[in-house]
Each structure stands twice: as structure tokens, then as C-alpha cells.
Amino acid sequence: MTKYVVAISVFMAALAALIIYIGESSQIVLTSTSPRTFLSFETVMSWRFVVVALTLGVIGLFVLWAFLGFLIRLPGRVKSGMGLRRSSQALEAMESALIAGGEGDVSAARRYAERTRHLVKNPALGAIISAHAAEASGDGTEAVAQYTAMLEDEKTRNAARRGLAQQMLSRGDLPGAIDHAGQAYGESKSARWAFDILFQAQVSDYRWAGALETLSLAVSRKHIDKAVAKRRRVVLLSAQANQFFDAGETEKARDAALQAISEAPDFAPALSLATQILHSEGQTKKAAGLIEKAWQSAPHPALALSYKDMLSGETPKIQAKKIDGLVRQNPNHRESQIVLAQTALETGDAVRAWSVLSPLLNQDPVSARLCQLAYETETRLKNAQDAHVWLERAATAPAEPDWTDLDPQGSAFNYTARDWRRLVFSYGESGELIHPRFESGAPRRRAVSPSDDTQKAAPAPTKLPDDPGPGAIKDTDDLAERLDSLLDKGNELK
């Protein structure tokens, strides 16, 4: 505005200066000669008057032009003003619809969503607002109806598929979620949301083969970290192998398990199944080699048990030799020491078992598994009172998440489809293998099958009036002294 005032002031000043410069004496004479009398005239005017008249004429023309332009633009401005008012009302209706949905007021959310559709005159936008308001208020049926209507418009089709896939996944309609997310992921390489929903739905529906294909596509599109994808793939291959095995398709099960091992040689569930199948096919040497290789990097209780199962037909001497060979693959590992203690118990050498266990029992925390082994050892050493202490500790000691406590007639990883589904995400994200029996709180199997001597072992002595009882024995007794005493007893027996 200021620049216009300045321009007008400058113009007026220039005009005033021009009039002063011309003065009153300067005149202009206009003469017309014509045969027609009414066209003949002679007019005398001062230059000052001429300048002022011309200036006013130009200004008048500008004013007239502006007025005509105003009249021409007036209908558009009126329409635009009404549109702005309508848009403002539409925005207020959108805001109210979403707020009402967030508050859970279903009827208000519907009412404001309907008003929004009426105001904006845009079916796609109105449907999106209605769908979001329905979702916010928890009205899944209305949300599905609105998203379904959006499928007809190409502009909103992908948004509709996303909304429908999310709704169906939350409602447990896994085939529906797979259908909509699969179509979206097939058409759009950038639809990361489609991978998340599609993969989750496929795993939840136990479609291992489909999940493997989706995972491979996600890796190529860089929608998932390669390390996470690799771990998920290993679990999916193992789940697929287990599915084939349950269906009696042993060859497919073996191939899938070996493929999983090729990508993760120390993944115990795949190893356990592969070695079981190989052993049944007479390829015991190959199965043992796989376990020995895995033991070098990641010893696992299930592998030791599978290894022992393969040696069931061998003589005790050969079994002991083979077990020692397995332990030598990683002699300082905790699992190797436990295997030695278990083997010693199974061969009746409780003194050696205690010598191996004692360093582990001095390390915190002492798990229920170790307490059970200590109980077995003390029982076979005829120390009923000390055995009772370890039995009490086993009841409250922490369990080991990865300990495969085999059932006598069961397999190392007797996973259900739900267990595999959980493992896809838990192991896939962190690489931590947790046995499902640990998560479900299932009863733990004894660390060593009780022998006849163990079953016949005398119970803890009855507490006498002046006897403080077995609970009074301190857990911090010097295990080294106990070991020396036991070794002395062993020498005396010799």
C-alpha cells in the first residue's frame, strides 16, 4: 500500500511543478474551419487547463477500467468466498469426525463424516475420512464398508487395500489380509506396509512356502535387514521341514532341514531334525559330522542328546570315546562340561561327575538343571542329606531358556505350528533361541534317567529334635573340600 501512496504523491508533485512551469499566460488555441457553421469554432484554453483535463481524463479511464474489472470478477469472488466458507466448514467437520472417532463416539463420528462428504463434494476424500473415523471409534464393519467403496476409485485403491488388509488382520481373517496385502505388494515396489502385513499374515496362517517367497522379495526390495531376513528364513525352512516330516515326506523334510543348516550350521532345531532323518537313513556318520561341526561354535543340549541317540547301538566303550570326541570340539564350553558329568553319571562314576560339576556349581546363577545333576550325583554317592538340599534348590532355581529337556519318547524340538510361528519373529529379530517348553512352563525332565540304585536310594533322614535339618546346610560349603574328600574315598576303593 505504501508504494502506491508514494507513487501518487510523486505524480501529483510532478503535475504541480508542470502547471507552475507553464504559468497562466501560456494558452492553446483550437480552431476549426468548415463549410458547416456548427463545425466551425475557435477555442482558447490555457495550457494549465489542458494538462489538468488530460490528467483527470486518464484517471477517469483507469477508474472506469477498474470498475468494469470489478464487475467482471464479482461473480467469481462471490463463488470463491462461498467455496472458502464451505472448505472451512468441511475442515471443521473433518476435525470433528476424527475427534469423535478418537473419543469412541461412533454416532457422532458417522454424523460428522457424512457432513464432510456432503461439504467437500469429493467421494474419495469423504470415504477416507469416514473410514478413519470408523477405525478410530472401533467400528470395523463401517471401516471395511468405506474401504471397500474406495476400491472403485483408482486413486484410492492402494489406500483401500491397506485399510482392508489391516482390518482383516486384526479380525483374524488371514486369507483376506493375504489377498489384499499380496495384491498391493505385487503392484507397488515401495509398499513396505504391504510386506509387513503380508508376511505376518502368511506366518500366522502357517504358509511357510509363501512366507519364504515374500521374504525373498522383501530382501531384493531392501524392505528388511539382511541378517534378520536370514534368521527368519532359517526358521521358515525348519518349520517347512518339520511340516514335511509330519506329513511323511521324509526326503523333502531332509532337504529343507539341510538347506536351513547350510545357512545356519548351528541352528539346533534344524540340526536335530536333519540328524534324526539322516540317522534313520543309515547316514549316521554324516549326521554325527554335522553335530560335531555345530558343537565347535554353538554347543546346545539338544545336539548332545541327538548325538547320544545315534550311539545307542554302540558298546559303552565306543560311546564314551565318541562323546569325548564331541567334547573335544569345544572342551571349555559349559555344555561340554555338562555332557562329561552326565556321561560319568550314566557310567556310574559319580566321583568324576562331581569333579566336573563342582566348578559349575560355584558360578552364579546355578540353574535348576545343574541342581538336578548335583542331586543325582549326591544320591549316587549315598549323600542323601546333601542330595535333599540340591533337590530343594532345583525347585526354585532359574530354568535355562535353551535347555531341551527331552521327553523319554519325544523329540528334541517337538514344536507345534504355533511354536514355529513365534520362533520366526523371536529368533528372527534377536537370534536368541528359547525352547517353547521354557515359555510354556512345562514340567522339566530329569537331567539323567534314574538308575536302579537311584530309585532305591534312601530318603533324607528323619529330622531329630536336636537336628537342625538338611535346610541348615549352607549352600556355600567349600565344594573343593568336598571334592578332595570324594577323591580320597575313590582312592580307598581302589
Coordinates of C-alpha atoms in Angstrom, one line a residue:
M1 CA 0.0 0.0 0.0
T2 CA 2.8 2.4 0.8
K3 CA 4.3 2.2 -2.6
Y4 CA 1.1 3.2 -4.2
V5 CA 0.8 6.3 -1.9
V6 CA 4.3 7.3 -2.7
A7 CA 3.7 6.9 -6.5
I8 CA 0.6 9.0 -6.4
S9 CA 2.4 11.7 -4.3
V10 CA 5.3 11.8 -6.8
F11 CA 2.8 12.1 -9.7
M12 CA 0.9 15.0 -8.1
A13 CA 4.1 16.8 -7.3
A14 CA 5.3 16.4 -10.9
L15 CA 2.0 17.6 -12.2
A16 CA 2.0 20.7 -9.8
A17 CA 5.5 21.5 -10.9
L18 CA 4.5 21.3 -14.6
I19 CA 1.5 23.6 -14.1
I20 CA 3.7 26.1 -12.3
Y21 CA 6.3 26.0 -15.0
I22 CA 3.7 26.6 -17.8
G23 CA 2.1 29.5 -16.0
E24 CA -1.2 31.4 -16.6
S25 CA 0.0 33.2 -19.7
S26 CA 0.5 30.2 -21.8
Q27 CA -2.5 29.4 -23.9
I28 CA -3.6 27.0 -26.6
V29 CA -6.0 28.0 -29.4
L30 CA -8.1 25.3 -31.1
T31 CA -9.6 26.5 -34.4
S32 CA -11.8 24.6 -36.9
T33 CA -12.9 25.9 -40.3
S34 CA -15.6 24.1 -42.1
P35 CA -18.4 24.9 -44.6
R36 CA -20.7 23.8 -42.0
T37 CA -21.4 26.5 -39.5
F38 CA -21.8 24.3 -36.5
L39 CA -18.5 22.7 -37.1
S40 CA -16.6 26.0 -37.2
F41 CA -15.2 27.1 -33.9
E42 CA -12.3 28.7 -32.2
T43 CA -11.5 27.9 -28.6
V44 CA -8.8 29.5 -26.5
M45 CA -7.6 27.5 -23.4
S46 CA -4.7 27.8 -21.1
W47 CA -2.1 25.0 -21.1
R48 CA -2.8 24.6 -17.3
F49 CA -6.4 23.7 -18.1
V50 CA -5.4 21.3 -20.8
V51 CA -2.9 19.5 -18.6
V52 CA -5.4 19.2 -15.7
A53 CA -8.1 18.0 -18.1
L54 CA -5.9 15.4 -19.7
T55 CA -4.8 14.1 -16.3
L56 CA -8.3 13.9 -15.0
G57 CA -9.3 12.1 -18.2
V58 CA -6.6 9.5 -17.8
I59 CA -7.5 9.0 -14.2
G60 CA -11.1 8.6 -15.1
L61 CA -10.3 5.9 -17.7
F62 CA -8.3 4.0 -15.1
V63 CA -11.2 4.2 -12.6
L64 CA -13.7 3.1 -15.3
W65 CA -11.4 0.1 -16.2
A66 CA -11.0 -0.9 -12.6
F67 CA -14.8 -0.7 -12.0
L68 CA -15.5 -2.8 -15.1
G69 CA -12.9 -5.4 -14.0
F70 CA -14.5 -5.5 -10.5
L71 CA -17.9 -6.2 -12.1
I72 CA -16.5 -8.9 -14.3
R73 CA -14.7 -10.6 -11.3
L74 CA -17.5 -10.2 -8.8
P75 CA -19.3 -13.5 -9.5
G76 CA -16.1 -15.4 -9.2
R77 CA -15.2 -13.7 -6.0
V78 CA -18.6 -14.4 -4.6
K79 CA -18.3 -18.0 -5.6
S80 CA -14.8 -18.2 -4.2
G81 CA -15.9 -16.7 -0.9
M82 CA -18.6 -19.3 -0.7
G83 CA -16.1 -22.0 -1.5
L84 CA -13.8 -20.8 1.2
R85 CA -16.6 -20.8 3.7
R86 CA -17.6 -24.3 2.5
S87 CA -14.0 -25.5 2.8
S88 CA -13.7 -24.1 6.3
Q89 CA -16.9 -25.9 7.3
A90 CA -15.6 -29.1 5.7
L91 CA -12.3 -28.9 7.6
E92 CA -14.2 -28.3 10.9
A93 CA -16.4 -31.4 10.0
M94 CA -13.3 -33.5 9.3
E95 CA -11.7 -32.4 12.6
S96 CA -14.9 -33.2 14.5
A97 CA -15.2 -36.6 12.8
L98 CA -11.7 -37.6 13.7
I99 CA -12.0 -36.3 17.3
A100 CA -15.3 -38.1 17.8
G101 CA -13.8 -41.3 16.5
G102 CA -10.8 -40.9 18.8
E103 CA -13.2 -40.5 21.7
G104 CA -15.1 -43.6 20.7
D105 CA -18.3 -41.7 19.9
V106 CA -19.5 -43.8 16.9
S107 CA -22.7 -41.9 16.1
A108 CA -21.0 -38.5 16.2
A109 CA -18.2 -39.8 14.1
R110 CA -20.6 -41.1 11.5
R111 CA -22.6 -37.8 11.5
Y112 CA -19.6 -35.6 11.0
A113 CA -18.2 -37.9 8.4
E114 CA -21.4 -37.7 6.4
R115 CA -21.3 -33.9 6.7
T116 CA -17.8 -34.0 5.4
R117 CA -18.8 -36.0 2.4
H118 CA -21.6 -33.5 1.7
L119 CA -19.4 -30.4 2.0
V120 CA -16.3 -31.5 0.1
K121 CA -18.1 -33.0 -2.9
N122 CA -15.2 -35.4 -3.2
P123 CA -16.3 -39.1 -2.7
A124 CA -12.7 -40.3 -2.3
L125 CA -11.8 -37.8 0.4
G126 CA -15.2 -38.3 2.2
A127 CA -14.7 -42.1 2.2
I128 CA -11.2 -41.8 3.6
I129 CA -12.4 -39.5 6.4
S130 CA -15.3 -41.9 7.1
A131 CA -13.0 -44.9 7.2
H132 CA -10.5 -43.3 9.5
A133 CA -13.2 -42.0 11.8
A134 CA -14.8 -45.5 11.9
E135 CA -11.3 -47.1 12.7
A136 CA -10.7 -44.5 15.4
S137 CA -14.1 -45.3 17.0
G138 CA -13.5 -49.1 16.7
D139 CA -16.3 -49.6 14.2
G140 CA -14.6 -52.2 12.0
T141 CA -17.7 -53.0 9.9
E142 CA -18.1 -49.4 8.9
A143 CA -14.4 -49.1 8.1
V144 CA -14.4 -52.1 5.9
A145 CA -17.5 -50.8 4.1
Q146 CA -15.8 -47.5 3.4
Y147 CA -12.6 -49.1 2.3
T148 CA -14.4 -51.4 0.0
A149 CA -16.1 -48.5 -1.6
M150 CA -12.7 -46.9 -2.2
L151 CA -11.6 -49.9 -4.3
E152 CA -13.6 -48.5 -7.2
D153 CA -11.5 -45.4 -7.4
E154 CA -8.0 -45.9 -8.8
K155 CA -6.6 -43.0 -6.8
T156 CA -7.7 -44.6 -3.5
R157 CA -7.3 -48.3 -4.4
N158 CA -4.0 -48.8 -2.6
A159 CA -5.1 -46.9 0.4
A160 CA -8.2 -49.1 0.5
R161 CA -6.2 -52.3 0.2
R162 CA -4.0 -51.1 3.1
G163 CA -7.0 -50.4 5.3
L164 CA -8.8 -53.6 4.4
A165 CA -5.6 -55.7 5.0
Q166 CA -5.1 -54.1 8.4
Q167 CA -8.8 -54.6 9.3
M168 CA -8.8 -58.2 8.2
L169 CA -5.5 -59.0 10.0
S170 CA -6.8 -57.5 13.2
R171 CA -10.1 -59.5 12.9
G172 CA -8.2 -62.8 12.2
D173 CA -9.3 -63.0 8.6
L174 CA -5.8 -64.1 7.4
P175 CA -6.7 -65.2 3.9
G176 CA -8.4 -61.8 3.3
A177 CA -5.4 -59.9 4.7
I178 CA -3.0 -62.0 2.5
D179 CA -5.2 -61.3 -0.6
H180 CA -5.3 -57.5 -0.2
A181 CA -1.7 -57.1 1.0
G182 CA -0.4 -59.5 -1.7
Q183 CA -2.1 -57.5 -4.5
A184 CA -0.7 -54.3 -3.2
Y185 CA 2.8 -55.7 -2.8
G186 CA 2.7 -57.2 -6.2
E187 CA 1.8 -53.8 -7.8
S188 CA 3.9 -51.4 -5.7
K189 CA 7.6 -51.9 -5.0
S190 CA 7.6 -49.2 -2.4
A191 CA 4.7 -50.6 -0.3
R192 CA 6.7 -51.5 2.8
W193 CA 3.4 -51.8 4.8
A194 CA 2.2 -54.5 2.4
F195 CA 5.3 -56.6 3.2
D196 CA 4.8 -56.3 6.9
I197 CA 1.1 -57.3 6.8
L198 CA 1.6 -60.0 4.1
F199 CA 4.5 -61.7 5.9
Q200 CA 2.8 -61.6 9.3
A201 CA -0.4 -63.0 7.9
Q202 CA 1.3 -65.8 6.0
V203 CA 3.3 -66.8 9.1
S204 CA 0.2 -66.6 11.3
D205 CA -1.6 -68.9 8.8
Y206 CA 1.4 -71.3 8.7
R207 CA 2.0 -70.7 5.0
W208 CA 5.7 -71.3 5.2
A209 CA 6.4 -71.5 1.4
G210 CA 4.5 -68.3 0.7
A211 CA 6.3 -66.5 3.6
L212 CA 9.7 -67.6 2.1
E213 CA 8.8 -66.1 -1.3
T214 CA 7.6 -62.9 0.3
L215 CA 10.8 -62.7 2.4
S216 CA 13.0 -63.1 -0.7
L217 CA 11.1 -60.3 -2.4
A218 CA 11.5 -58.1 0.6
V219 CA 15.2 -58.6 0.6
S220 CA 15.5 -57.7 -3.1
R221 CA 13.5 -54.5 -2.4
K222 CA 15.5 -53.7 0.7
H223 CA 12.5 -53.8 3.0
I224 CA 14.2 -55.8 5.7
D225 CA 17.6 -56.1 7.2
K226 CA 19.6 -59.0 5.6
A227 CA 20.7 -60.5 8.9
V228 CA 17.1 -60.5 10.2
A229 CA 15.8 -61.9 6.9
K230 CA 18.4 -64.7 7.0
R231 CA 17.4 -65.8 10.5
R232 CA 13.7 -65.7 9.6
R233 CA 14.5 -67.8 6.5
V234 CA 16.3 -70.4 8.6
V235 CA 13.3 -70.8 10.9
L236 CA 10.8 -70.9 8.0
L237 CA 12.9 -73.6 6.3
S238 CA 13.0 -75.6 9.5
A239 CA 9.2 -75.2 10.0
Q240 CA 8.7 -76.4 6.4
A241 CA 11.0 -79.4 7.1
N242 CA 9.0 -80.2 10.2
Q243 CA 5.8 -79.9 8.3
F244 CA 7.1 -82.3 5.6
F245 CA 8.3 -84.7 8.3
D246 CA 4.9 -84.8 10.0
A247 CA 3.3 -85.5 6.6
G248 CA 5.6 -88.4 6.0
E249 CA 7.5 -86.7 3.2
T250 CA 10.9 -87.6 4.6
E251 CA 13.0 -86.6 1.6
K252 CA 11.5 -83.1 1.4
A253 CA 11.9 -82.7 5.1
R254 CA 15.6 -83.7 5.0
D255 CA 16.3 -81.4 2.0
A256 CA 14.6 -78.4 3.7
A257 CA 16.4 -79.1 7.0
L258 CA 19.8 -79.4 5.3
Q259 CA 19.1 -76.1 3.4
A260 CA 18.5 -74.4 6.7
I261 CA 21.7 -75.9 8.1
S262 CA 23.6 -74.6 5.1
E263 CA 22.6 -71.1 6.0
A264 CA 22.9 -71.5 9.8
P265 CA 25.1 -74.5 10.7
D266 CA 24.5 -74.1 14.4
F267 CA 20.7 -73.8 14.3
A268 CA 19.8 -76.6 16.7
P269 CA 16.1 -77.3 15.7
A270 CA 17.1 -77.9 12.0
L271 CA 20.2 -79.9 13.1
S272 CA 18.1 -82.1 15.4
L273 CA 15.6 -82.9 12.7
A274 CA 18.2 -83.4 9.9
T275 CA 20.4 -85.7 12.0
Q276 CA 17.3 -87.7 13.1
I277 CA 16.4 -88.3 9.4
L278 CA 20.0 -89.0 8.3
H279 CA 20.4 -91.5 11.1
S280 CA 17.2 -93.3 10.1
E281 CA 18.5 -93.4 6.6
G282 CA 21.8 -95.0 7.7
Q283 CA 23.8 -91.8 7.2
T284 CA 24.9 -91.7 10.8
K285 CA 28.5 -90.6 10.1
K286 CA 27.2 -87.6 8.1
A287 CA 24.7 -86.8 10.9
A288 CA 27.5 -87.0 13.6
G289 CA 29.7 -84.7 11.5
L290 CA 27.0 -82.1 11.3
I291 CA 26.7 -82.1 15.1
E292 CA 30.4 -82.0 15.7
K293 CA 30.8 -79.0 13.4
A294 CA 27.9 -77.2 15.2
W295 CA 29.4 -78.0 18.6
Q296 CA 32.6 -76.1 17.7
S297 CA 30.7 -72.8 17.6
A298 CA 27.4 -73.2 19.5
P299 CA 27.0 -76.3 21.7
H300 CA 23.4 -77.0 22.6
P301 CA 21.8 -79.6 24.9
A302 CA 19.6 -80.9 22.1
L303 CA 22.7 -81.7 20.0
A304 CA 24.3 -83.7 22.8
L305 CA 21.1 -85.7 23.2
S306 CA 20.8 -86.3 19.5
Y307 CA 24.4 -87.4 19.4
K308 CA 23.9 -89.9 22.2
D309 CA 20.8 -91.2 20.5
M310 CA 22.8 -92.1 17.4
L311 CA 25.3 -94.0 19.6
S312 CA 22.6 -96.2 21.3
G313 CA 23.6 -99.3 19.3
E314 CA 27.3 -98.9 20.1
T315 CA 29.2 -100.5 23.0
P316 CA 29.7 -98.4 26.1
K317 CA 33.4 -98.1 25.3
I318 CA 32.8 -96.7 21.8
Q319 CA 30.0 -94.4 23.1
A320 CA 32.4 -92.9 25.7
K321 CA 35.1 -92.5 23.0
K322 CA 32.6 -90.8 20.7
I323 CA 31.3 -88.5 23.4
D324 CA 34.9 -87.5 24.3
G325 CA 35.5 -86.7 20.7
L326 CA 32.4 -84.4 20.7
V327 CA 33.5 -82.7 23.9
R328 CA 37.0 -82.0 22.4
Q329 CA 35.4 -79.9 19.7
N330 CA 34.8 -77.2 22.3
P331 CA 36.2 -78.6 25.6
N332 CA 35.9 -75.4 27.7
H333 CA 32.3 -74.7 27.0
R334 CA 29.7 -75.1 29.8
E335 CA 27.7 -77.6 27.7
S336 CA 30.8 -79.8 27.2
Q337 CA 31.4 -80.0 30.9
I338 CA 27.7 -80.9 31.5
V339 CA 28.0 -83.7 28.9
L340 CA 31.0 -85.1 30.7
A341 CA 29.2 -85.0 34.0
Q342 CA 26.1 -86.7 32.5
T343 CA 28.3 -89.4 30.8
A344 CA 30.1 -90.0 34.1
L345 CA 26.7 -90.5 35.9
E346 CA 25.5 -92.8 33.2
T347 CA 28.6 -95.0 33.5
G348 CA 28.3 -95.0 37.4
D349 CA 31.3 -92.8 38.0
A350 CA 29.7 -90.3 40.4
V351 CA 33.1 -89.1 41.8
R352 CA 34.2 -87.9 38.3
A353 CA 30.8 -86.4 37.8
W354 CA 31.2 -84.3 40.9
S355 CA 34.7 -83.2 40.0
V356 CA 33.3 -81.9 36.7
L357 CA 30.2 -80.3 38.2
S358 CA 31.9 -78.6 41.2
P359 CA 33.3 -75.6 39.2
L360 CA 29.9 -75.0 37.5
L361 CA 28.2 -75.1 40.9
N362 CA 30.4 -72.3 42.1
Q363 CA 29.3 -70.0 39.4
D364 CA 26.2 -67.9 39.7
P365 CA 23.4 -68.4 38.9
V366 CA 23.1 -72.1 39.4
S367 CA 20.3 -73.3 37.2
A368 CA 17.7 -75.9 38.1
R369 CA 19.3 -78.2 35.6
L370 CA 22.6 -78.1 37.4
C371 CA 20.9 -78.5 40.8
Q372 CA 19.2 -81.6 39.3
L373 CA 22.5 -83.0 38.2
A374 CA 24.0 -82.3 41.6
Y375 CA 21.1 -84.1 43.2
E376 CA 21.7 -87.1 41.0
T377 CA 25.4 -87.1 41.8
E378 CA 24.9 -86.8 45.6
T379 CA 22.3 -89.5 45.5
R380 CA 24.6 -92.0 43.8
L381 CA 27.3 -91.0 46.3
K382 CA 24.9 -92.0 49.1
N383 CA 24.8 -88.5 50.5
A384 CA 21.0 -88.4 51.0
Q385 CA 21.1 -85.3 53.1
D386 CA 23.1 -83.2 50.7
A387 CA 21.0 -84.6 47.8
H388 CA 17.9 -83.4 49.5
V389 CA 19.4 -79.8 49.7
W390 CA 20.1 -79.8 45.9
L391 CA 16.6 -81.2 45.2
E392 CA 15.1 -78.3 47.2
R393 CA 17.2 -75.8 45.3
A394 CA 16.2 -77.3 42.0
A395 CA 12.6 -76.5 42.7
T396 CA 13.3 -72.7 42.9
A397 CA 16.4 -72.3 40.8
P398 CA 16.1 -70.5 37.5
A399 CA 15.5 -72.6 34.4
E400 CA 17.6 -72.4 31.2
P401 CA 15.7 -70.9 28.3
D402 CA 17.5 -73.0 25.7
W403 CA 17.6 -76.3 27.6
T404 CA 15.9 -79.0 25.6
D405 CA 14.5 -81.3 28.3
L406 CA 13.7 -84.2 26.2
D407 CA 10.6 -86.3 27.0
P408 CA 11.6 -90.0 27.1
Q409 CA 9.5 -90.7 23.9
G410 CA 9.7 -87.2 22.4
S411 CA 12.0 -85.3 20.1
A412 CA 14.3 -82.6 21.0
F413 CA 12.2 -79.8 19.4
N414 CA 8.6 -81.0 19.5
Y415 CA 7.4 -77.7 18.1
T416 CA 3.9 -77.1 17.1
A417 CA 3.0 -74.7 14.3
R418 CA 2.4 -72.0 16.9
D419 CA 5.9 -72.6 18.2
W420 CA 7.4 -72.1 14.8
R421 CA 5.4 -69.0 14.2
R422 CA 6.7 -67.5 17.5
L423 CA 10.2 -68.5 16.6
V424 CA 10.1 -66.8 13.2
F425 CA 9.9 -63.4 15.0
S426 CA 11.7 -64.0 18.3
Y427 CA 14.7 -65.8 16.8
G428 CA 14.5 -63.7 13.6
E429 CA 14.8 -60.4 15.5
S430 CA 17.3 -61.3 18.2
G431 CA 18.9 -64.5 17.2
E432 CA 18.0 -65.9 20.7
L433 CA 16.7 -69.5 20.7
I434 CA 14.2 -70.1 23.5
H435 CA 12.7 -73.5 23.9
P436 CA 8.9 -73.5 23.9
R437 CA 8.7 -75.7 26.9
F438 CA 10.5 -73.0 28.8
E439 CA 8.0 -70.3 27.7
S440 CA 5.0 -72.6 28.5
G441 CA 6.3 -73.6 31.9
A442 CA 6.1 -77.3 31.1
P443 CA 7.5 -79.8 33.6
R444 CA 11.2 -80.4 33.3
R445 CA 12.6 -83.8 32.6
R446 CA 15.2 -85.2 34.9
A447 CA 18.7 -84.4 33.8
V448 CA 19.6 -88.1 33.9
S449 CA 17.3 -91.1 33.8
P450 CA 17.4 -92.5 37.4
S451 CA 19.1 -95.8 37.7
D452 CA 18.0 -98.7 39.9
D453 CA 20.4 -97.5 42.6
T454 CA 19.0 -94.0 42.5
Q455 CA 15.4 -95.3 42.8
K456 CA 16.5 -97.4 45.8
A457 CA 18.4 -94.6 47.4
A458 CA 17.4 -93.9 51.0
P459 CA 15.3 -90.8 51.5
A460 CA 16.6 -87.9 53.6
P461 CA 16.9 -88.9 57.3
T462 CA 14.0 -88.0 59.6
K463 CA 14.8 -84.8 61.5
L464 CA 15.6 -85.5 65.2
P465 CA 14.6 -83.0 67.9
D466 CA 18.1 -81.6 68.1
D467 CA 18.8 -81.9 64.4
P468 CA 18.8 -78.6 62.5
G469 CA 17.7 -80.4 59.4
P470 CA 19.0 -80.5 55.9
G471 CA 17.9 -77.0 55.2
A472 CA 20.5 -75.8 57.7
I473 CA 23.3 -77.0 55.5
K474 CA 24.9 -73.9 53.9
D475 CA 24.9 -73.7 50.1
T476 CA 28.3 -72.0 50.4
D477 CA 30.1 -75.2 51.7
D478 CA 33.5 -75.4 50.2
L479 CA 33.0 -77.7 47.2
A480 CA 36.7 -78.1 46.7
E481 CA 37.0 -79.7 50.2
R482 CA 34.1 -82.0 49.2
L483 CA 35.9 -82.9 46.0
D484 CA 39.1 -83.8 47.8
S485 CA 37.2 -86.0 50.3
L486 CA 35.4 -87.8 47.4
L487 CA 38.6 -88.4 45.6
D488 CA 40.1 -89.8 48.7
K489 CA 37.2 -92.2 49.0
G490 CA 37.7 -93.2 45.4
N491 CA 41.3 -94.0 46.0
E492 CA 40.4 -96.1 49.1
L493 CA 38.0 -98.1 47.0
K494 CA 40.8 -98.8 44.6

